[in-house]
Coordinates of C-alpha atoms in Angstrom, one line a residue:
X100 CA 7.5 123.2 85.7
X101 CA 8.5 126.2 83.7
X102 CA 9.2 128.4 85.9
X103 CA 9.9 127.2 89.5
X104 CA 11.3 123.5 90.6
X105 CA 9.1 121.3 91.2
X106 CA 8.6 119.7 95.1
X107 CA 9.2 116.0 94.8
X108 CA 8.9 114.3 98.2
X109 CA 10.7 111.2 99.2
X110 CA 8.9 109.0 101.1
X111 CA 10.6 105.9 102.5
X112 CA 11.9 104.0 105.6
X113 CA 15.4 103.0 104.2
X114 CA 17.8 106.3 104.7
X115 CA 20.4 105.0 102.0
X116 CA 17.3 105.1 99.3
X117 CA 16.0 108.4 100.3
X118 CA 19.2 110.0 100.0
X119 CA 20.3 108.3 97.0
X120 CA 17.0 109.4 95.5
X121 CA 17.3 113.2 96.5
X122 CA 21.0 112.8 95.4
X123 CA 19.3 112.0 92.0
X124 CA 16.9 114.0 91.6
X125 CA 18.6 117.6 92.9
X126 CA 20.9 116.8 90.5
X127 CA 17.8 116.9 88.0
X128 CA 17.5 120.3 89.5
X129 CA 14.5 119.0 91.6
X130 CA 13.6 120.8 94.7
X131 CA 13.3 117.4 96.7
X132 CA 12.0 116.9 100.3
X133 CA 12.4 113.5 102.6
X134 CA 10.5 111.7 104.7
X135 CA 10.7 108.0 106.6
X136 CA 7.4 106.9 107.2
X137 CA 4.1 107.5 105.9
X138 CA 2.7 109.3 108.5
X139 CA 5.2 111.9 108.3
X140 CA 4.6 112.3 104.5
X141 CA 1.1 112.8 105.4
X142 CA 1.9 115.6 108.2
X143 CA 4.5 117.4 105.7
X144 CA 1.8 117.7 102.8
X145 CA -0.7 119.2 104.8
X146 CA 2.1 122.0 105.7
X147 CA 3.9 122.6 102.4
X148 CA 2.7 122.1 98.3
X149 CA 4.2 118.8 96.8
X150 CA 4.1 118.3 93.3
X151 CA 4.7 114.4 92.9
X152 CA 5.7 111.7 95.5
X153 CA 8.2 108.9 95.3
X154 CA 6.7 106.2 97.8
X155 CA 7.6 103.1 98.8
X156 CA 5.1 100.5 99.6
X157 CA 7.1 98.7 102.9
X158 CA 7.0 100.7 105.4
X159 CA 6.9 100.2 109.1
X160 CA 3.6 101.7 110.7
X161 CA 1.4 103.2 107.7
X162 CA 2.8 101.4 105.0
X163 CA 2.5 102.7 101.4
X164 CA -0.8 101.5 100.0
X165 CA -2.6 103.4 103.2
X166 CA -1.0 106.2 102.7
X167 CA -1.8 106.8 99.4
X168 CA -5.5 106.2 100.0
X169 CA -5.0 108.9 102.7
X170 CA -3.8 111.1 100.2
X171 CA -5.9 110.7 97.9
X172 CA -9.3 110.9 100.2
X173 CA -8.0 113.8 101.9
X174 CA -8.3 115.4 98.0
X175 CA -4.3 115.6 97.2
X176 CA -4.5 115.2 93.1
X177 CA -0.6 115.2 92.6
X178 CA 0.9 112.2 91.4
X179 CA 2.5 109.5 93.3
X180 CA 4.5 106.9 91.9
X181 CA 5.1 103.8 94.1
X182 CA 8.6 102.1 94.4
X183 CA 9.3 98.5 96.5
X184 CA 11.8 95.9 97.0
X185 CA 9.1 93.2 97.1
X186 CA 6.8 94.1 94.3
X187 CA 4.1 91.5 92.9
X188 CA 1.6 92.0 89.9
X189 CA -1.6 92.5 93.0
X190 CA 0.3 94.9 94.5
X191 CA 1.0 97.4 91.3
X192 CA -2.6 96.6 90.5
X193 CA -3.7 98.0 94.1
X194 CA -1.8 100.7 93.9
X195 CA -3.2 101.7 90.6
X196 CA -6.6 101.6 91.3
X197 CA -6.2 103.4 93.8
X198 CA -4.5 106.5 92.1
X199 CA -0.8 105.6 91.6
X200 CA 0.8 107.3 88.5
X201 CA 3.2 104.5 88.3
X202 CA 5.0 101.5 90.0
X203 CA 9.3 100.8 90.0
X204 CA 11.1 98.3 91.7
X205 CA 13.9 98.5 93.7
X206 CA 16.2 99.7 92.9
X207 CA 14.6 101.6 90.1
X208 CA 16.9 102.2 86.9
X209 CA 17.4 105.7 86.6
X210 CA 17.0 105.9 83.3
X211 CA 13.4 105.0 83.7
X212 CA 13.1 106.9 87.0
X213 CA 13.7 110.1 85.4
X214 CA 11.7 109.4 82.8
X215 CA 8.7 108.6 84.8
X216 CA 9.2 111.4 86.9
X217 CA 9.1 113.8 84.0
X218 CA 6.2 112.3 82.5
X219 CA 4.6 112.6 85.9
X220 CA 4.8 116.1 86.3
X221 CA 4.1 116.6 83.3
X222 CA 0.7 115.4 83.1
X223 CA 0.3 117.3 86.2
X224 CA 1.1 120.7 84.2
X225 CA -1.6 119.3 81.7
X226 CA -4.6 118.7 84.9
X227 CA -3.6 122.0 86.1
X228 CA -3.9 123.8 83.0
X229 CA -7.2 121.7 82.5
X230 CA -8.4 122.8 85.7
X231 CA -7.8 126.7 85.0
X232 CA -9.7 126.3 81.3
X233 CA -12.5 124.7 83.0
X234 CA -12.8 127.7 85.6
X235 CA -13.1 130.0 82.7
X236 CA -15.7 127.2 81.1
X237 CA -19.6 128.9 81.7
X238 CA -20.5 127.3 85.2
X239 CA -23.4 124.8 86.2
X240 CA -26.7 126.9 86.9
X241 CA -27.0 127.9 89.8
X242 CA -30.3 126.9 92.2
X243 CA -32.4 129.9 92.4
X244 CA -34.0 130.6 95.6
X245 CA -34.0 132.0 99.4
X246 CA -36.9 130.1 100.9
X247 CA -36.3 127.7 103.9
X248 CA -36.8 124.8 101.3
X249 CA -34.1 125.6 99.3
X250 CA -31.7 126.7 101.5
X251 CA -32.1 123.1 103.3
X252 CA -31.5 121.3 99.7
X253 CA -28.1 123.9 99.3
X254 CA -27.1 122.7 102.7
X255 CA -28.3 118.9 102.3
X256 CA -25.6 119.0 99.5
X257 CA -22.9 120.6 101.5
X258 CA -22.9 117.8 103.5
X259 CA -23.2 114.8 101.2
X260 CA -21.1 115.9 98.3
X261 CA -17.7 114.9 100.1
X262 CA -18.8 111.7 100.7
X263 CA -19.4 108.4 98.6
X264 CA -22.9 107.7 99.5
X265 CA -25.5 107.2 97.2
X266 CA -28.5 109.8 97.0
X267 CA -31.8 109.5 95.9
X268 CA -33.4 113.2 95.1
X269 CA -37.3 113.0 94.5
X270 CA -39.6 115.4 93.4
X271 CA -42.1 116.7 90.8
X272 CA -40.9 116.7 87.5
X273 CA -39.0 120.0 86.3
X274 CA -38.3 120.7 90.1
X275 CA -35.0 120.6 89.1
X276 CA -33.6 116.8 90.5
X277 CA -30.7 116.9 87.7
X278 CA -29.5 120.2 88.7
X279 CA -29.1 119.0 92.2
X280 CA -27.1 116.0 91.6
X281 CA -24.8 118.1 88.9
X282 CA -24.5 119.7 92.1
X283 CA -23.7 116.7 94.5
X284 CA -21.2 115.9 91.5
X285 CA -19.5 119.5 91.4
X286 CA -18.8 119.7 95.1
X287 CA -17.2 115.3 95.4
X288 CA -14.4 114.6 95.0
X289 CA -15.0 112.9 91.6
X290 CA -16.0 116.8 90.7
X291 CA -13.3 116.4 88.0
X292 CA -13.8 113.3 86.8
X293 CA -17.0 112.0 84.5
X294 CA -21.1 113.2 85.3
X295 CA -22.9 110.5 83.3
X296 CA -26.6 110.7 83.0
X297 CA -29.0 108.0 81.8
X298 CA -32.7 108.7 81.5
X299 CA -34.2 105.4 82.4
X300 CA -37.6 106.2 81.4
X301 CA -36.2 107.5 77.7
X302 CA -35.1 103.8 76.7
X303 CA -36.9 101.4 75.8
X304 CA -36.8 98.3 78.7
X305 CA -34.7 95.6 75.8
X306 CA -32.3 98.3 75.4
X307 CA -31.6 99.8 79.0
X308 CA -29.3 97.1 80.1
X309 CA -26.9 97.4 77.0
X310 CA -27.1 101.2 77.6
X311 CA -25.9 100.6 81.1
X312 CA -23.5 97.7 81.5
X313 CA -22.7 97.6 76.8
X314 CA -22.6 94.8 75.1
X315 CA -19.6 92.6 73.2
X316 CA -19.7 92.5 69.1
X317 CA -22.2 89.7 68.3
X318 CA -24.2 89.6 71.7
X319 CA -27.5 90.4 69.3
X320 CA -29.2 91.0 66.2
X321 CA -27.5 94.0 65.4
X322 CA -24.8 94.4 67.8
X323 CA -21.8 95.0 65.3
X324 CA -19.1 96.5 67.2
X325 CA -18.2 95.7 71.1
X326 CA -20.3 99.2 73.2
X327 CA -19.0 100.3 76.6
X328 CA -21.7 100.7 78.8
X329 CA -22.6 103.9 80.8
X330 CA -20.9 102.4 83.8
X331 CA -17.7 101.5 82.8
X332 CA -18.4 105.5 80.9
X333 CA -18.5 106.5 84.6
X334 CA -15.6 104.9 86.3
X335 CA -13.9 106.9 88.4
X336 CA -17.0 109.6 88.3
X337 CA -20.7 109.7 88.8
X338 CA -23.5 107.8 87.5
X339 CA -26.5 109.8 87.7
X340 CA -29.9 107.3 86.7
X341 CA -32.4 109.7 86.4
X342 CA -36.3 108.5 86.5
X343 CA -35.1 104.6 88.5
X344 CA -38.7 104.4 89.0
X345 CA -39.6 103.7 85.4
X346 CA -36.8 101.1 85.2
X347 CA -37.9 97.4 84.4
X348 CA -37.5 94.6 87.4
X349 CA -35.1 92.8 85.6
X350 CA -32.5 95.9 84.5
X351 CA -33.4 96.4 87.9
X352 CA -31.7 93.1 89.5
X353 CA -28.6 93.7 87.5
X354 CA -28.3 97.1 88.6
X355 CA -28.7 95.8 92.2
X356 CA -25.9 93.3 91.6
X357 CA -23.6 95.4 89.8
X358 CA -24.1 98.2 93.0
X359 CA -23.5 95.5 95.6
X360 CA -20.1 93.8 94.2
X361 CA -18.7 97.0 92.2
X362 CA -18.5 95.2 88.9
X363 CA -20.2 94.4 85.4
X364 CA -20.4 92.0 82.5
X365 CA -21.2 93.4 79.1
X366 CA -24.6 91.6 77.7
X367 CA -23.0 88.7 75.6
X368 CA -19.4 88.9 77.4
X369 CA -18.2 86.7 80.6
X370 CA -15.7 88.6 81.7
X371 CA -16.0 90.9 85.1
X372 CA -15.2 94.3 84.8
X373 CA -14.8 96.4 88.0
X374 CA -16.1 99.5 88.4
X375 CA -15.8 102.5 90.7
X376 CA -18.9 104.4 90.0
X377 CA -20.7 106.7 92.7
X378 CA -24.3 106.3 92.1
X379 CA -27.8 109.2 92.1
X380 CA -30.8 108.3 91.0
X381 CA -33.6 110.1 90.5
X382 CA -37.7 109.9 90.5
X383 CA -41.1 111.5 89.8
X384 CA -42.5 108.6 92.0
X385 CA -43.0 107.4 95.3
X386 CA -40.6 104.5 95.4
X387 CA -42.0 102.8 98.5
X388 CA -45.5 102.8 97.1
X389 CA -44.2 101.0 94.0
X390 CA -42.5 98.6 95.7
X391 CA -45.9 97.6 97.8
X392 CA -48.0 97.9 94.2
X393 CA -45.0 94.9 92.9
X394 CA -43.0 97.5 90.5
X395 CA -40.0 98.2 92.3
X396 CA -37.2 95.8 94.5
X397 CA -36.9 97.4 97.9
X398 CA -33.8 95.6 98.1
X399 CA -32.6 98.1 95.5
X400 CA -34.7 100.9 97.2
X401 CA -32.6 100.4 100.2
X402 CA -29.2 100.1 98.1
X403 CA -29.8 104.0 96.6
X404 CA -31.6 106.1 99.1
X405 CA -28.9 106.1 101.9
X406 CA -29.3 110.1 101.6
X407 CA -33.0 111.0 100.5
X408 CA -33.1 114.7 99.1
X409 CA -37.0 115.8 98.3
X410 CA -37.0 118.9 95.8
X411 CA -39.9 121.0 96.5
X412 CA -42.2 121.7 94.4
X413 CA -42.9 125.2 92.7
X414 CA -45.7 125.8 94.4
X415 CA -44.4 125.3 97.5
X416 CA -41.7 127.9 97.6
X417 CA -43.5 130.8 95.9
X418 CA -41.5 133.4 97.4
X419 CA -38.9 132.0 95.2
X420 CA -41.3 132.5 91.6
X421 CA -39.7 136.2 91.3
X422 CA -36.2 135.5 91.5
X423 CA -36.6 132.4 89.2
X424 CA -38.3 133.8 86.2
X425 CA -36.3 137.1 86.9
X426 CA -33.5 134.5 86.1
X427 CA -35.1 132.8 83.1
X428 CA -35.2 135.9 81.3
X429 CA -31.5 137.0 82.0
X430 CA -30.6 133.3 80.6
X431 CA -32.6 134.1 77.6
X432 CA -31.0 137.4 77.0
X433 CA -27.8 136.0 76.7
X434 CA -28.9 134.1 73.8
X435 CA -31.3 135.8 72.0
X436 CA -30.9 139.2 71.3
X437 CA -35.1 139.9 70.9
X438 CA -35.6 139.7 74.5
X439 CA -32.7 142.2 75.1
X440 CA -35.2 144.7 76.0
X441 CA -37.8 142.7 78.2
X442 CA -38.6 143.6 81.4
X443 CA -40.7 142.7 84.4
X444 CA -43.1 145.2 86.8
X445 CA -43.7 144.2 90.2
X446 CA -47.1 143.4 89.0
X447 CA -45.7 140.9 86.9
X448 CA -43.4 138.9 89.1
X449 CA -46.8 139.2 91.8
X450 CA -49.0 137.6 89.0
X451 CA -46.9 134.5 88.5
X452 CA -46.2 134.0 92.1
X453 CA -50.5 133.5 92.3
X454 CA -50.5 130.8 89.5
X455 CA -50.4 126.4 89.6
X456 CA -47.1 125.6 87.9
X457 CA -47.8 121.9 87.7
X458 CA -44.9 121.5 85.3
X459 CA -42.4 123.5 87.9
X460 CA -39.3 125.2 87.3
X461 CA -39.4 123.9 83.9
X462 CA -42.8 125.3 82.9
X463 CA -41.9 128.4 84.4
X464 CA -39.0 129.0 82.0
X465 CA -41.2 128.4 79.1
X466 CA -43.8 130.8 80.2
X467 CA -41.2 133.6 80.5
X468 CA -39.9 132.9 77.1
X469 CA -43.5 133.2 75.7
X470 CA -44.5 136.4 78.2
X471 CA -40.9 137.6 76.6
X472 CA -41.9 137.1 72.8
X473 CA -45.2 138.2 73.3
X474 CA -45.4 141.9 75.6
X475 CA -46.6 144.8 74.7
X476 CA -43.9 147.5 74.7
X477 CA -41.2 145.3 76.2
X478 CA -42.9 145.1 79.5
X479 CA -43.9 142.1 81.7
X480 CA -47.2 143.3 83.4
X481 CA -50.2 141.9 85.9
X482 CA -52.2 142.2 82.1
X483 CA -49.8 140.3 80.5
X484 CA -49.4 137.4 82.6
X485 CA -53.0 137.2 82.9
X486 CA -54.2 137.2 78.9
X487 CA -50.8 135.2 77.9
X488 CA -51.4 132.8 80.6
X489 CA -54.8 133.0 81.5
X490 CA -55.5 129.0 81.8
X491 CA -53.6 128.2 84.9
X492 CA -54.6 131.3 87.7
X493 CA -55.2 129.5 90.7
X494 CA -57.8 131.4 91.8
X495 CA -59.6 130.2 88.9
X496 CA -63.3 128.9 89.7
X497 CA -62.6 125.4 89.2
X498 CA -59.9 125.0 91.4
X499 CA -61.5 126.8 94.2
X500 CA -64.4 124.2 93.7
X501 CA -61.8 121.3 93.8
X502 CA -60.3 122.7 97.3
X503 CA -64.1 122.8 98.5
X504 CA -65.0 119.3 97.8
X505 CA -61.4 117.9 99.6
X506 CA -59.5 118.4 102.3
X507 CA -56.7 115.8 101.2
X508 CA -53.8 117.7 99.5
X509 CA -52.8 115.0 97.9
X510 CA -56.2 114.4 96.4
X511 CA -56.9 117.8 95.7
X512 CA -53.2 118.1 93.8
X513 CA -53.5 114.7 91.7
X514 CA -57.2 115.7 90.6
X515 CA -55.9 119.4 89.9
X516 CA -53.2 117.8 87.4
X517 CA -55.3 115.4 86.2
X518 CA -58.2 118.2 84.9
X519 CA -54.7 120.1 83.7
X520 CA -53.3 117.1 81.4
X521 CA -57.1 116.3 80.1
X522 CA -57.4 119.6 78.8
X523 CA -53.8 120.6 77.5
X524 CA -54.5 117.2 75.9
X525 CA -57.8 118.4 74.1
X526 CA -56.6 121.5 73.3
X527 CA -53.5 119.5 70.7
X528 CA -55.8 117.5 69.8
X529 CA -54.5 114.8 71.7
X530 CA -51.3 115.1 70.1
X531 CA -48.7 114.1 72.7
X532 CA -45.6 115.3 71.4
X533 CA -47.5 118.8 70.8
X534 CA -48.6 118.7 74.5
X535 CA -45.1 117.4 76.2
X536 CA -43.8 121.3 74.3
X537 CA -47.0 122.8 75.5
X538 CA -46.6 121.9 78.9
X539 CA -42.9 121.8 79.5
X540 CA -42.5 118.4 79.9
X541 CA -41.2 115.4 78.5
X542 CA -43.2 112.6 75.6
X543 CA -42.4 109.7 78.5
X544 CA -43.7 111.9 81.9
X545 CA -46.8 112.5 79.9
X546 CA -47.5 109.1 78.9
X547 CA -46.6 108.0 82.5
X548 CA -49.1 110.4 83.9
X549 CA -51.8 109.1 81.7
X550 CA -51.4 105.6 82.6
X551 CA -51.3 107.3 86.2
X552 CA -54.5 108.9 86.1
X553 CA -56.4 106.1 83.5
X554 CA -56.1 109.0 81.0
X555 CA -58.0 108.1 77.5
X556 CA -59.1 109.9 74.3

């Protein structure tokens, strides 16, 4: 600590060894507190800054293993380094897993004492100096909106970040489901450990459960170096398994095992690896339908959706459509210096907020960035919405004959997108990479929404 001296607090039941280890360490030119038991630790470092603890593991009342998992839920990052009379392999591998920096015995040689100590608060320097870069590093986006809806999914994350349960978010696709569990991830506390994200419907089924758990050297045709899974990539952080709906039963079973005993085996290995991973998922699909139609384990269902978050739709939080594409363009002006320029009239934020978005948030940002390239003297209009985008008004003719002939929402949404995909398809000839850029979305939620909808050419 260049500066100041840093706080070291003593934390043991045996008076000889605390004083014999402030004795040390002042004489290190440490500023160094005391304590005898754990729960006075706990009471003094919720009172004054500490930057590393010496604590012993035998204690009477809270001994030390419980306090440190006090500590470290109650979000204290310094470092602690355990020290005990009575110290056995399980017990420094407890304590490590749970957060220790390191483990001494009694009584500790100095020589290594102060050495751990220094490289201790050392590498707390380092996370602080980490911590300051990465509040200078550009932020996740923010989620645009002031309806009710939103303001429910900004408070619905308020409340589960902090905790350890798993969250399944639903919703349209390109409502925005991975910017809600970046979120959930920002606000834990695993916010500065990994975010991991695996798009289960992006890999093809033979490959997902190498993806997710690796594989040793040799477990395939192919495999010629040992990979580390996306689990064992997330330890200590969050594992985000975006579309879980499109994930095969049997990737599924293994994900269900490793969630229920906290470890893993690499494909072609035997050995058990644990793994503290806090899991989201995400889908496009309604989970407890699939699991009646055969597709999806509702053993699993249950394991992931302990907190459900729904992400409204587009359409269903108009209000917010201004603010949004308002937002879109601002993004785009920071990286492209054409749209510097554009603006949008009233007329022009009204005239979006009276289209379908089918493709959401997502589509919405694409049709700024074409309205952008594409206005006449800089300006976002009524006219310009309307000829740029003319396809998708929702007062158009054949939509106000679809609401006539239903009074089912969900039929009359499902046929709506269904007449939308058949013609974007037509229009590129059928060509479904062409269409996926067209429409905003991705090659795999276009093929799954043709197999949805028995779409052929």
């Amino acid at each position: 600590m260049a500066d100041t001296k840093a706080h070291i607090l003593v934390t043991d039941d045996e008076k000889g060894i605390r004083n014999t280890l402030k004795e040390i360490l002042e004489f290190e030119d440490y500023e160094v507190s005391t304590a005898e038991s754990g729960s006075e630790a706990l009471e003094m470092i919720s009172k004054e800054e500490v930057d590393l603890m010496l604590l012993d593991i035998k204690m009477k009342g809270i001994d030390g293993i419980e306090t440190l998992r006090q500590i470290r839920t109650s979000g204290f990052e310094f470092p602690v380094i355990m020290i005990s009379g009575h110290g056995t392999i399980d017990i420094a591998v407890e304590a490590t897993k749970m957060g220790a920096f390191d483990f001494l015995e009694k009584p500790p040689d100095l020589n290594r004492l102060l050495l751990t100590v220094r490289n201790a608060l050392s590498q707390q320097d380092l996370a602080k100096e980490v911590k300051q870069i990465k509040k200078k590093l550009p932020q996740i986006q923010e989620i645009i909106g002031e309806s009710k809806a939103i303001i429910r999914i900004k408070s619905m994350i308020d409340k589960v970040a902090p905790t350890q349960s798993r969250v399944l978010i639903t919703g349209e696709n390109g409502t925005g489901k991975e910017l809600v569990a970046k979120w959930i991830h920002e606000k834990s506390p695993r916010a500065n450990a990994v975010f991991v994200e695996v798009n289960c419907a992006a890999i093809p089924a033979d490959l997902l459960e190498s993806e997710l758990f690796g594989h040793e050297k040799g477990a395939f045709t192919g495999a010629n170096e040992q990979r580390i899974g996306k689990f064992e990539q997330a330890d200590g952080g969050t594992l985000f398994l975006d579309e879980i709906g499109d994930m095969s039963l049997d990737a599924q079973a293994k994900v269900l095992r490793a969630l229920q005993e906290n470890k893993i085996t690499r494909v072609g290995g035997n050995e058990s690896i644990n793994v503290d991973v806090r899991i989201l998922a995400a889908t496009n699909k309604d989970l407890e339908q699939e699991i009646k139609n055969g597709n999806f384990r509702e053993d699993l269902f249950h394991r992931i959706s302990v907190i459900p978050i729904k992400v409204p739709a587009l359409n269903e939080r108009a209000e917010d459509i201004p603010l949004i594409a308002e937002a879109c363009l601002k993004k785009l002006k920071t990286t492209d210096i054409s749209f510097s320029s554009v603006k949008f009239t009233e007329s022009g934020l009204n005239a979006l907020k009276k289209r379908l978005w089918s493709g959401n948030v997502r589509e919405l940002y694409n049709a700024v960035e074409r309205l952008g390239i594409l206005a006449t003297d800089d300006l976002i209009d009524e006219e310009a919405v309307e000829s740029v985008l003319s396809s998708k008004k929702i007062e158009d003719s054949d939509l106000s004959n679809l609401a006539d002939s239903t009074s089912n929402f969900q039929d009359f949404k499902e046929t709506a997108e269904r007449i939308f995909l058949v013609k974007q398809l037509e229009k590129n000839d059928w060509n479904i990479s062409q269409t996926a850029d067209t429409v905003g979305l991705q090659r795999s939620h276009i093929y799954n929404k043709m197999k949805k909808y028995n779409i052929e050419r």
